[in-house]
Coordinates of C-alpha atoms in Angstrom, one line a residue:
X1 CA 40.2 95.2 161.0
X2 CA 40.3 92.7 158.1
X3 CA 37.7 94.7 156.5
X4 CA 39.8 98.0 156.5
X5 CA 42.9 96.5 154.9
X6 CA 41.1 94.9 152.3
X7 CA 39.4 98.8 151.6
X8 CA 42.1 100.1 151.7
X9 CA 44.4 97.2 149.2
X10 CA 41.5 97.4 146.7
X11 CA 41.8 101.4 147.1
X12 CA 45.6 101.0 146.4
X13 CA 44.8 98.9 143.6
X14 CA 42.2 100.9 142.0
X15 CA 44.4 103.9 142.2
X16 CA 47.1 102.1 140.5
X17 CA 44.9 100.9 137.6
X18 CA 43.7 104.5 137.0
X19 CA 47.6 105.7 137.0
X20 CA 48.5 102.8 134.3
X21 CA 46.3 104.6 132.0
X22 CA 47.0 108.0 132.5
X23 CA 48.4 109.0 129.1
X24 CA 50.4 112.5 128.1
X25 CA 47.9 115.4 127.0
X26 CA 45.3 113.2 128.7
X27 CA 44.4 117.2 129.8
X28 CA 42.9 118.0 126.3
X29 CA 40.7 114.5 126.9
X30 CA 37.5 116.9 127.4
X31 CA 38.1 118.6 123.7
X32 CA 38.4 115.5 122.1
X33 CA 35.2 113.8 120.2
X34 CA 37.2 110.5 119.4
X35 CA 38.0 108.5 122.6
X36 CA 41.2 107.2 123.3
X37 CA 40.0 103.8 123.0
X38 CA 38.4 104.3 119.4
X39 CA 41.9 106.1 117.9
X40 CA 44.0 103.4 119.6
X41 CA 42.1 101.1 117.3
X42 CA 41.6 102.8 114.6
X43 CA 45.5 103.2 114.8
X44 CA 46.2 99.8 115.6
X45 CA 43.9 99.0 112.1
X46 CA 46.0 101.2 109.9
X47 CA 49.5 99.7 111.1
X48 CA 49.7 96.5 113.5
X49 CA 51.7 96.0 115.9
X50 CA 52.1 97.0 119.8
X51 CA 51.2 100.5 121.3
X52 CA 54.6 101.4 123.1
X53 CA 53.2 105.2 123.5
X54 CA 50.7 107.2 123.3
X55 CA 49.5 111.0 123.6
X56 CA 46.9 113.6 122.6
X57 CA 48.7 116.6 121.5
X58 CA 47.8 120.1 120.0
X59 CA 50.0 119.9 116.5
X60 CA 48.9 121.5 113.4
X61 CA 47.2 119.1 110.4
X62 CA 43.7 118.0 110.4
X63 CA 41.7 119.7 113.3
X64 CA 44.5 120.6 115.2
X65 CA 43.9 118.0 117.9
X66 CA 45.5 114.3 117.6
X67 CA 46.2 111.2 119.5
X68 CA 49.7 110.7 118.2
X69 CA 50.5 106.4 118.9
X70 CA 54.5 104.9 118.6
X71 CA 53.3 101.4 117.2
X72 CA 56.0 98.8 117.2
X73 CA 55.7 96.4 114.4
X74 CA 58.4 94.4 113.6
X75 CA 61.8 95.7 113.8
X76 CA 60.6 99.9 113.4
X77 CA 58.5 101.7 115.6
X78 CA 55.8 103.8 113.8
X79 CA 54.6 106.9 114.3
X80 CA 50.2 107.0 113.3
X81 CA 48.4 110.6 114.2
X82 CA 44.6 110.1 114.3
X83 CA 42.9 113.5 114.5
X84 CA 40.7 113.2 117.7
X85 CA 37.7 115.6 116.0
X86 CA 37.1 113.0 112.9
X87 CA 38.9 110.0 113.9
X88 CA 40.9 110.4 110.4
X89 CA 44.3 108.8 110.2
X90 CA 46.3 111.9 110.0
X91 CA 50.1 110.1 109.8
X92 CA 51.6 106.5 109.8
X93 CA 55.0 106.5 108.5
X94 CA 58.3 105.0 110.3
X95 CA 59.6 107.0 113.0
X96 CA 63.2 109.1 112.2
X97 CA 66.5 108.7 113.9
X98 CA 65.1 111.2 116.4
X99 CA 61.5 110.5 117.7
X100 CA 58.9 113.3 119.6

């Protein structure tokens, strides 16, 4: 009995952990030759700060395929587009008055 709550927890748990990084456009994942993981950083290395979003989006510039990343870095929240064919840092300027 013990042993089937703790499957079933650790099940709960795992699911959980997959769901927390489920990200939008995570469909187009399979199209992509950049991971997630490598634009996140090379994101992160073109403006510091903290992730708050992220998303993989068909929008026109570069390949036509990017990981678009709201990066919060002091008091503004950027917006960096890294195209997920090259890995090229598409955008990284300060998000508007009215952010995607």
């Amino acid at each position: 009995m013990r042993k089937t709550v703790y499957v079933l927890a650790m099940a709960s748990l795992s699911a959980l952990a997959v769901s927390a990084h489920a990200y939008s456009g995570q469909q187009y994942a399979n199209e992509a030759k950049v991971s997630l993981d490598n634009a996140r950083a090379t994101a992160l290395q073109a403006r510091p700060g903290k992730v708050t979003d992220e998303e993989l989006e068909k929008e026109s510039g570069g390949s036509g395929l990017r990981y678009s990343f709201d990066i919060r870095a002091g008091a503004k929240t950027y917006e960096v587009g890294v195209d997920a064919q090259t890995g090229q840092v598409l955008e990284n300027k300060a998000e508007g008055p009215h952010p995607d």
